[in-house]
Short mmCIF file of C-alpha atoms in Angstrom, two decimals:
data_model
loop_
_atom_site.label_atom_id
_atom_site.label_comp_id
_atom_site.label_asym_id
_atom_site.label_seq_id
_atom_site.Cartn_x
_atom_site.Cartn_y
_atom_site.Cartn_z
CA UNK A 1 94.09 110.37 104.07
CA UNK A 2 92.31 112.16 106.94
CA UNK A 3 89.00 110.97 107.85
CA UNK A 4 86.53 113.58 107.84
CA UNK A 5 83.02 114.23 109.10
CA UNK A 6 80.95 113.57 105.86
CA UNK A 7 82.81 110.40 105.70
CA UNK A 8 81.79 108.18 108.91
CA UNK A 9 78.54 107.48 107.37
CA UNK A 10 80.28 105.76 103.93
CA UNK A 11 82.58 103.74 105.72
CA UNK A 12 80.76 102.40 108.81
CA UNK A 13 78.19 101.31 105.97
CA UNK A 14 80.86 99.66 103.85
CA UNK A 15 82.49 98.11 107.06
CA UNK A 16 79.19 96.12 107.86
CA UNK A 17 78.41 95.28 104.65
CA UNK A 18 81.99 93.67 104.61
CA UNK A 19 81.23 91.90 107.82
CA UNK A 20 77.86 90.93 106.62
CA UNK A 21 79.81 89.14 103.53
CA UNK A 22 81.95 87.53 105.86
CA UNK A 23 79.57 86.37 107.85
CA UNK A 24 77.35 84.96 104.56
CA UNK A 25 80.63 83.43 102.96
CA UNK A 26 80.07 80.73 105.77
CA UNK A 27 77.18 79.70 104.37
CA UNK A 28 78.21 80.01 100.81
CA UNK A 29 81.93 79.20 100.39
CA UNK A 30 81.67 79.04 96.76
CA UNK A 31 81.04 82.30 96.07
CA UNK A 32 83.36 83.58 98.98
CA UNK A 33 83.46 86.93 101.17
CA UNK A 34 85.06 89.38 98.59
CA UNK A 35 82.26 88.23 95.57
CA UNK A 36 79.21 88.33 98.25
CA UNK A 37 80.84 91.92 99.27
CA UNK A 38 80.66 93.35 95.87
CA UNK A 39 76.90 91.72 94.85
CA UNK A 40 76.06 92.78 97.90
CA UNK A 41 77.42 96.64 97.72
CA UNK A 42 76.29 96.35 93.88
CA UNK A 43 72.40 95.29 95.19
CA UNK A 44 71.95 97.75 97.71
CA UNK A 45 74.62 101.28 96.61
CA UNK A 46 71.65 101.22 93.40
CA UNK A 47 68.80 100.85 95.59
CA UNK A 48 68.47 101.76 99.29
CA UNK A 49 72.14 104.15 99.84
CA UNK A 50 72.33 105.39 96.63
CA UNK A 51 72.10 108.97 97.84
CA UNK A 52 75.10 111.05 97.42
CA UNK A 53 75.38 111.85 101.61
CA UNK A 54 77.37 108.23 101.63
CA UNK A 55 79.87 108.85 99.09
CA UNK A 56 82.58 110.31 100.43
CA UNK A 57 83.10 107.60 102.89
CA UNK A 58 82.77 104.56 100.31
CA UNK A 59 85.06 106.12 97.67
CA UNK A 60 87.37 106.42 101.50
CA UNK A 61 86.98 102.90 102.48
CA UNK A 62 87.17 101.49 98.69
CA UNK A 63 90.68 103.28 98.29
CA UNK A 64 92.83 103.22 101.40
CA UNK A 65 92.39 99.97 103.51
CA UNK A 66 93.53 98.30 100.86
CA UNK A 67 96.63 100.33 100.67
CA UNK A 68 97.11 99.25 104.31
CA UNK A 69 96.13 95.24 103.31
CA UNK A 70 98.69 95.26 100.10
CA UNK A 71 101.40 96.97 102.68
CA UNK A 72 100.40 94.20 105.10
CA UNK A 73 101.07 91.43 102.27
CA UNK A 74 104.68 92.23 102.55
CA UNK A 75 105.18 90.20 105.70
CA UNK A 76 103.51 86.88 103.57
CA UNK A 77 105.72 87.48 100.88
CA UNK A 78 110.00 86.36 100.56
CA UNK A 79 112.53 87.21 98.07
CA UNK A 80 112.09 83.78 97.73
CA UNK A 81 108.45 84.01 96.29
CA UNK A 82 109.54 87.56 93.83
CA UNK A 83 112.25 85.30 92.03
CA UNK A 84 110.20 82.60 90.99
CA UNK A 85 108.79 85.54 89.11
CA UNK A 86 112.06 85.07 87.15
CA UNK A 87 113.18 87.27 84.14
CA UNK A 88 110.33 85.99 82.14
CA UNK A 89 108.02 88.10 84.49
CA UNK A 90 109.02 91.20 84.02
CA UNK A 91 109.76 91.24 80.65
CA UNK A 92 105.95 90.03 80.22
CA UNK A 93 104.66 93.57 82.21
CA UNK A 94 107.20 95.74 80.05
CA UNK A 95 105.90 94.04 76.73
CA UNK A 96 101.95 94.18 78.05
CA UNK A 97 102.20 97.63 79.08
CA UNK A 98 103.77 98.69 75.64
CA UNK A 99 101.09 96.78 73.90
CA UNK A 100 98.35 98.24 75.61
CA UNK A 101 98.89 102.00 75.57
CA UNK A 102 100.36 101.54 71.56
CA UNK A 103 96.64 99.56 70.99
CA UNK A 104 94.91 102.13 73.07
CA UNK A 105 96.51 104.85 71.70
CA UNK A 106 95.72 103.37 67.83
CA UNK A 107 92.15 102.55 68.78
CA UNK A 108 91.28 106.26 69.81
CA UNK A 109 92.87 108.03 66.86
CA UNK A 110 92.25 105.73 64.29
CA UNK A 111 88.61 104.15 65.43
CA UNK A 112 87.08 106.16 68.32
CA UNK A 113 88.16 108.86 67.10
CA UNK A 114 88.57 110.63 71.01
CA UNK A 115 90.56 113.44 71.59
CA UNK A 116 94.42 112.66 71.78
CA UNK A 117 94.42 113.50 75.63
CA UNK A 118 91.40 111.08 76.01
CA UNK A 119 93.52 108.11 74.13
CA UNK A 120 96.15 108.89 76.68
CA UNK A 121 94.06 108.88 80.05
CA UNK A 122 92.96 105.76 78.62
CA UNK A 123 96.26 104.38 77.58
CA UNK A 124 98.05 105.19 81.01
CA UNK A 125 94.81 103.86 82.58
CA UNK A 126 94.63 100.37 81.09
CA UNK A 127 98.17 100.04 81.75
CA UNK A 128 99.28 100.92 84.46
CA UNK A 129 96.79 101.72 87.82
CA UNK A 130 93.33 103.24 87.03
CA UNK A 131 92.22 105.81 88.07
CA UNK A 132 95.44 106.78 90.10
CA UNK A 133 97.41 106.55 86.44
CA UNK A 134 94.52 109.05 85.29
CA UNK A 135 95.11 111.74 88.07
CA UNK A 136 99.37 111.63 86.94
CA UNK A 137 98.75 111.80 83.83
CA UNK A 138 95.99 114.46 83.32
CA UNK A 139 97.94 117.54 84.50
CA UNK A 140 100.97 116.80 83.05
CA UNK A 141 99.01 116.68 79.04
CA UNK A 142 96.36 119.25 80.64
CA UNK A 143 93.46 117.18 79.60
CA UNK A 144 90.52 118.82 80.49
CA UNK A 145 88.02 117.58 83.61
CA UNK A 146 85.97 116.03 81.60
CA UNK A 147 88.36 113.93 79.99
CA UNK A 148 89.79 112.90 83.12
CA UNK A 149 86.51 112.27 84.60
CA UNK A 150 84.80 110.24 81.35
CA UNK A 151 88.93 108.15 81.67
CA UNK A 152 88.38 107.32 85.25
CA UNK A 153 84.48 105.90 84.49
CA UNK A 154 85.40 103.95 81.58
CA UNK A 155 88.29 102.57 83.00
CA UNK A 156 86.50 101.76 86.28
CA UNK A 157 84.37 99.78 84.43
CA UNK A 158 86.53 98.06 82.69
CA UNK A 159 88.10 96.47 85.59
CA UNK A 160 84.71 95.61 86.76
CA UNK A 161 84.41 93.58 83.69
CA UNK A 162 87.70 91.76 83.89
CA UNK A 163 86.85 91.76 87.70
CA UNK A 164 83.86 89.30 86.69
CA UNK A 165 86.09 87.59 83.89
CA UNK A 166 89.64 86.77 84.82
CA UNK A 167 88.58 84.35 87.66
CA UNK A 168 86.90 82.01 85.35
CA UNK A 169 89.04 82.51 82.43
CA UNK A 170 92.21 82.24 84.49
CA UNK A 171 91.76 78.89 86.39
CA UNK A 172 90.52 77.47 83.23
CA UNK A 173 92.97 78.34 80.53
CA UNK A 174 96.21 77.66 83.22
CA UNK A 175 95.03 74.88 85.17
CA UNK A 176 95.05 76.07 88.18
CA UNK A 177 98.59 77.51 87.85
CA UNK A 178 98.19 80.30 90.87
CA UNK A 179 101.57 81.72 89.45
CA UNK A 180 100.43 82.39 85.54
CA UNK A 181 96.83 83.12 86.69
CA UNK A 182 98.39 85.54 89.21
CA UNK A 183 100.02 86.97 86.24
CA UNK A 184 97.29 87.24 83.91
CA UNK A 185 95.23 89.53 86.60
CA UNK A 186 98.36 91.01 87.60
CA UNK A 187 98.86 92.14 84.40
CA UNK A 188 95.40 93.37 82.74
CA UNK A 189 92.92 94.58 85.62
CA UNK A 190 93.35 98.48 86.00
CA UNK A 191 93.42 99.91 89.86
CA UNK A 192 95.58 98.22 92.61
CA UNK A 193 92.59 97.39 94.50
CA UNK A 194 90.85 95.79 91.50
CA UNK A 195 93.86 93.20 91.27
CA UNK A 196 93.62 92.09 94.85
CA UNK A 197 90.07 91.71 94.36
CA UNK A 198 89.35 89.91 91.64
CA UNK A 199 92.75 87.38 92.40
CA UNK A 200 90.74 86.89 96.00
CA UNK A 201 88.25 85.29 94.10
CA UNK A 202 90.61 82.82 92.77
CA UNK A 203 92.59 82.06 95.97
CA UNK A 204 95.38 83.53 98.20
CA UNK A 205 98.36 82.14 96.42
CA UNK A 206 97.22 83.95 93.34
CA UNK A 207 96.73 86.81 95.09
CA UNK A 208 100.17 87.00 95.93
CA UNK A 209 101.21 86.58 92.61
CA UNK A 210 99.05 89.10 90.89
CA UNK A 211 100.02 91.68 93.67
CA UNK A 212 103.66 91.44 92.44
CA UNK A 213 102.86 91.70 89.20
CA UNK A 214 100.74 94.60 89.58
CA UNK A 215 103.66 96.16 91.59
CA UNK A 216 105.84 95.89 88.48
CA UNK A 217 103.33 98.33 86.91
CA UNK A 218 102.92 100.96 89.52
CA UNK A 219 106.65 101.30 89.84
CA UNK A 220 106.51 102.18 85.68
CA UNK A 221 104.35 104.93 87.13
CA UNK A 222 106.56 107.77 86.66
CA UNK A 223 107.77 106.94 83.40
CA UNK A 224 104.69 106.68 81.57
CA UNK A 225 103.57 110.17 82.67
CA UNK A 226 107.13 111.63 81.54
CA UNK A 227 106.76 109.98 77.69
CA UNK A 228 103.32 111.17 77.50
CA UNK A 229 104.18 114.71 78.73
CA UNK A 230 107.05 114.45 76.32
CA UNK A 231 104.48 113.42 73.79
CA UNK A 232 102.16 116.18 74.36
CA UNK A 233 104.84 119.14 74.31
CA UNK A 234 105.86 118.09 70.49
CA UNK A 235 101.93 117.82 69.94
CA UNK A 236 101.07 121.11 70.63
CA UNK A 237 102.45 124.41 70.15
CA UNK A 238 102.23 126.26 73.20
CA UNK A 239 105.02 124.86 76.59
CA UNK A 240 103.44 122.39 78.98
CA UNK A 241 104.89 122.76 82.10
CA UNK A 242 104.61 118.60 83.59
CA UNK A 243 105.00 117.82 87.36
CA UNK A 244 106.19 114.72 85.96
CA UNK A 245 108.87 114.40 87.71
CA UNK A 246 107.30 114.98 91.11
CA UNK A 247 105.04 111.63 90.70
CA UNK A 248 106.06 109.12 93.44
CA UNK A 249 105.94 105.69 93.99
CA UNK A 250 102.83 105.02 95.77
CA UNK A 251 104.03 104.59 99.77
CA UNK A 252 102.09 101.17 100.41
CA UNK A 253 104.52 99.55 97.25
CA UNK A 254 107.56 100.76 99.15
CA UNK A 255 106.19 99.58 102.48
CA UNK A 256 105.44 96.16 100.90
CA UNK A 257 109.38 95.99 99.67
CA UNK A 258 111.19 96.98 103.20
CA UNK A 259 108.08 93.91 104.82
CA UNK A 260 109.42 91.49 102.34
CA UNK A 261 113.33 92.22 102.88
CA UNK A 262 112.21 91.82 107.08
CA UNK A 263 109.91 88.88 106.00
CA UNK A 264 113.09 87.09 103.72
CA UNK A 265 115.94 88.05 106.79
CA UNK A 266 113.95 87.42 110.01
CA UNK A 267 112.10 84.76 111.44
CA UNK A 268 109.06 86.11 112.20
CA UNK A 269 106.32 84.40 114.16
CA UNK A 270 103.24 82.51 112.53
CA UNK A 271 101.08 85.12 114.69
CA UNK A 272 102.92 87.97 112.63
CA UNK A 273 102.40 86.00 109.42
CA UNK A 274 98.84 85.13 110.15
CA UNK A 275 97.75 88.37 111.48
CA UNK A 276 98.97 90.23 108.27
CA UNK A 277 97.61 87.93 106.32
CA UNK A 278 93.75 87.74 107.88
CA UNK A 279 93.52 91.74 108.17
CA UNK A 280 95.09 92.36 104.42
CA UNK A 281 92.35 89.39 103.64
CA UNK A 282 89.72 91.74 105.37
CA UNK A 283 90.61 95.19 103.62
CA UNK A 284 89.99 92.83 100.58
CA UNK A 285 86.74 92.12 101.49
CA UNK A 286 86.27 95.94 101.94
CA UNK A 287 87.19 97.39 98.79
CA UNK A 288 85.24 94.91 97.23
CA UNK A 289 81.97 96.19 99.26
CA UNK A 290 83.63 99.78 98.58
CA UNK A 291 83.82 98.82 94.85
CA UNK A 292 80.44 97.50 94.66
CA UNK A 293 78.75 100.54 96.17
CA UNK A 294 80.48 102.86 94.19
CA UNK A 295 79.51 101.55 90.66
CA UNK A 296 76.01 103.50 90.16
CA UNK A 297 74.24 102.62 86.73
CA UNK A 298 74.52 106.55 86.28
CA UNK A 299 78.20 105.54 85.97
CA UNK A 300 77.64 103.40 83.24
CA UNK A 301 75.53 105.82 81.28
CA UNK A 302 77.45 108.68 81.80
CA UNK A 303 80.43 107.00 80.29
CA UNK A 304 78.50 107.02 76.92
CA UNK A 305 78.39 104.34 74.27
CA UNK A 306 81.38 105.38 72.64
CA UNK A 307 83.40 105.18 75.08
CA UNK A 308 82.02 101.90 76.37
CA UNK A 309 82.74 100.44 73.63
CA UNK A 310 86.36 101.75 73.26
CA UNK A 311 86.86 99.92 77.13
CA UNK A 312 85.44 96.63 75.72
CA UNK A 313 88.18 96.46 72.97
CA UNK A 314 90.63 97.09 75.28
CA UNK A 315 89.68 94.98 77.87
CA UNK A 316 89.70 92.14 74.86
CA UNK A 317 92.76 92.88 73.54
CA UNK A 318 94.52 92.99 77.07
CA UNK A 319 93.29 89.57 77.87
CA UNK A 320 94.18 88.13 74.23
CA UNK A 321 97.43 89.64 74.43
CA UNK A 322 98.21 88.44 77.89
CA UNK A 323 97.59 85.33 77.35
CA UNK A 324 99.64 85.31 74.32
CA UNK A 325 102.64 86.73 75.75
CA UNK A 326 102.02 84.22 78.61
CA UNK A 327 102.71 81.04 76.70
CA UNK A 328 105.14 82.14 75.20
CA UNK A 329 107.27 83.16 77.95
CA UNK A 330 105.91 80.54 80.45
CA UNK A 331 104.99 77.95 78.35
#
């Protein structure tokens, strides 16, 4: 995405709180850069730069390094590293997606009692990429801006929460098994971004782990928008016209494949390795500053309690069902 004008402010103040967290994580290697970049963006985007003027630029920076830093990954990551996936991997996203939008979708109606286009911004959100899932899947059931909008918040916040959760509960309930902890972030938290962040503050290997997993997901893209346009033509009784079938895999997952094939076939250098490895570690750091300015308490409250409350039951019964589905494949 071009950078424009409005949008120098937002990121240059995103890029030094990210160096700033760098800097701090010296000092305090517990917490780490990426958690010291989000308290830090948290602390400061709801005090001193919560004016509007430095938007623009943060919702930038938050969103699109870390395209670059997951693209970057490719070149850390061998066939070699996908296959220990193993069968048992994918068949866990296929069965956690299912779960989640069949939950979400049974919450809403039968509990929440949202809208049916609501249930399925959050169903497609929860399962497969945030806000990015929202933006597919809203034209194609022609949910209204408000329902897109009030799907994006609640979502957002809901990987927020598991952002704060899944790197306690992970290492705790695995053992420090980087490949089932990668899996359990990998397959619950929302955006793209959110993943690599909150398996940063766990460690690198599980970052690499939950990336893959998360991939999985994205790819499944295109066909959750198509069943949920299918859904909504026999719903109503007017034609909906879907651009379903012009949704794309995102270009930073199909840059991350051709890396890995040139990662598993040629011996690249340790400087190659390295490099892509301390820059994608970087952008990390970023949209965690990016994500931590962005979340405004007006957020929050403009999500409403209902609504809240329909997140937290998700976000529960993704982590109960992952975990679940978990031992029983991996165990």
């Amino acid at each position: 995405m071009k950078i424009k004008k409005n949008m120098i402010k937002g990121i240059l103040l995103t890029t030094i709180v990210s160096f700033l967290a760098k800097i701090a994580a010296d000092y305090l290697p517990s917490l780490g850069g990426e958690a010291i970049a989000m308290l830090l963006g948290i602390l400061i985007g709801n005090t001193v730069f919560k004016d509007e003027k430095w938007m623009p630029g943060i919702k930038w920076a938050e969103k699109f390094p870390i395209e670059i830093g997951i693209a970057l990954m490719g070149l850390t990551v061998t066939l070699r590293t996908i296959s220990s996936l193993k069968i048992q991997g994918v068949i866990f996203i296929l069965f956690q997606m299912m779960a989640t939008i069949l939950f979400v979708l049974w919450v809403g109606r039968r509990f929440i009692k949202v809208p049916s286009e609501s249930a399925m911004l959050m169903a497609s959100g929860n399962a497969v990429c945030g806000s990015s899932a929202i933006a597919a899947v809203a034209p194609a059931i022609r949910a209204s801006d408000d329902q897109r909008r009030t799907a994006v918040a609640t979502v957002s916040l809901s990987g927020v929460v598991l952002l704060f959760l899944l790197p306690v509960i992970g290492p705790n309930i695995f053992h420090g098994n980087n490949l089932l902890i990668g899996a359990l972030i990998g397959g619950t938290v929302q955006s793209v971004g959110q993943v690599v962040g909150t398996a940063s503050l766990v460690n690198q290997a599980v970052v690499t782990y939950a990336t893959l997993f998360k991939m999985l997901r994205v790819i499944l893209l295109s066909v959750v928008v198509f069943v949920f346009a299918r859904f909504a033509d026999r719903t109503r009784a007017d034609e909906i016209k879907t651009d379903s079938k012009k949704v794309a895999v995102p270009w930073f997952v199909i840059v991350f494949i051709i890396f890995v094939f040139i990662n598993s076939f040629f011996n690249l250098s340790n400087t190659v390795n390295t490099g892509a490895k301390s820059i994608a570690n970087f952008f990390g750091i970023v949209n965690l500053a990016g994500i931590g300015l962005n979340l405004k308490w007006q957020t929050v409250k403009n999500s409403g309690q209902k609504f809240m409350i329909y997140g937290l039951v998700t976000v529960c019964f993704q982590i109960l069902f992952a975990v679940l589905m978990i031992n029983v494949l991996f165990g």
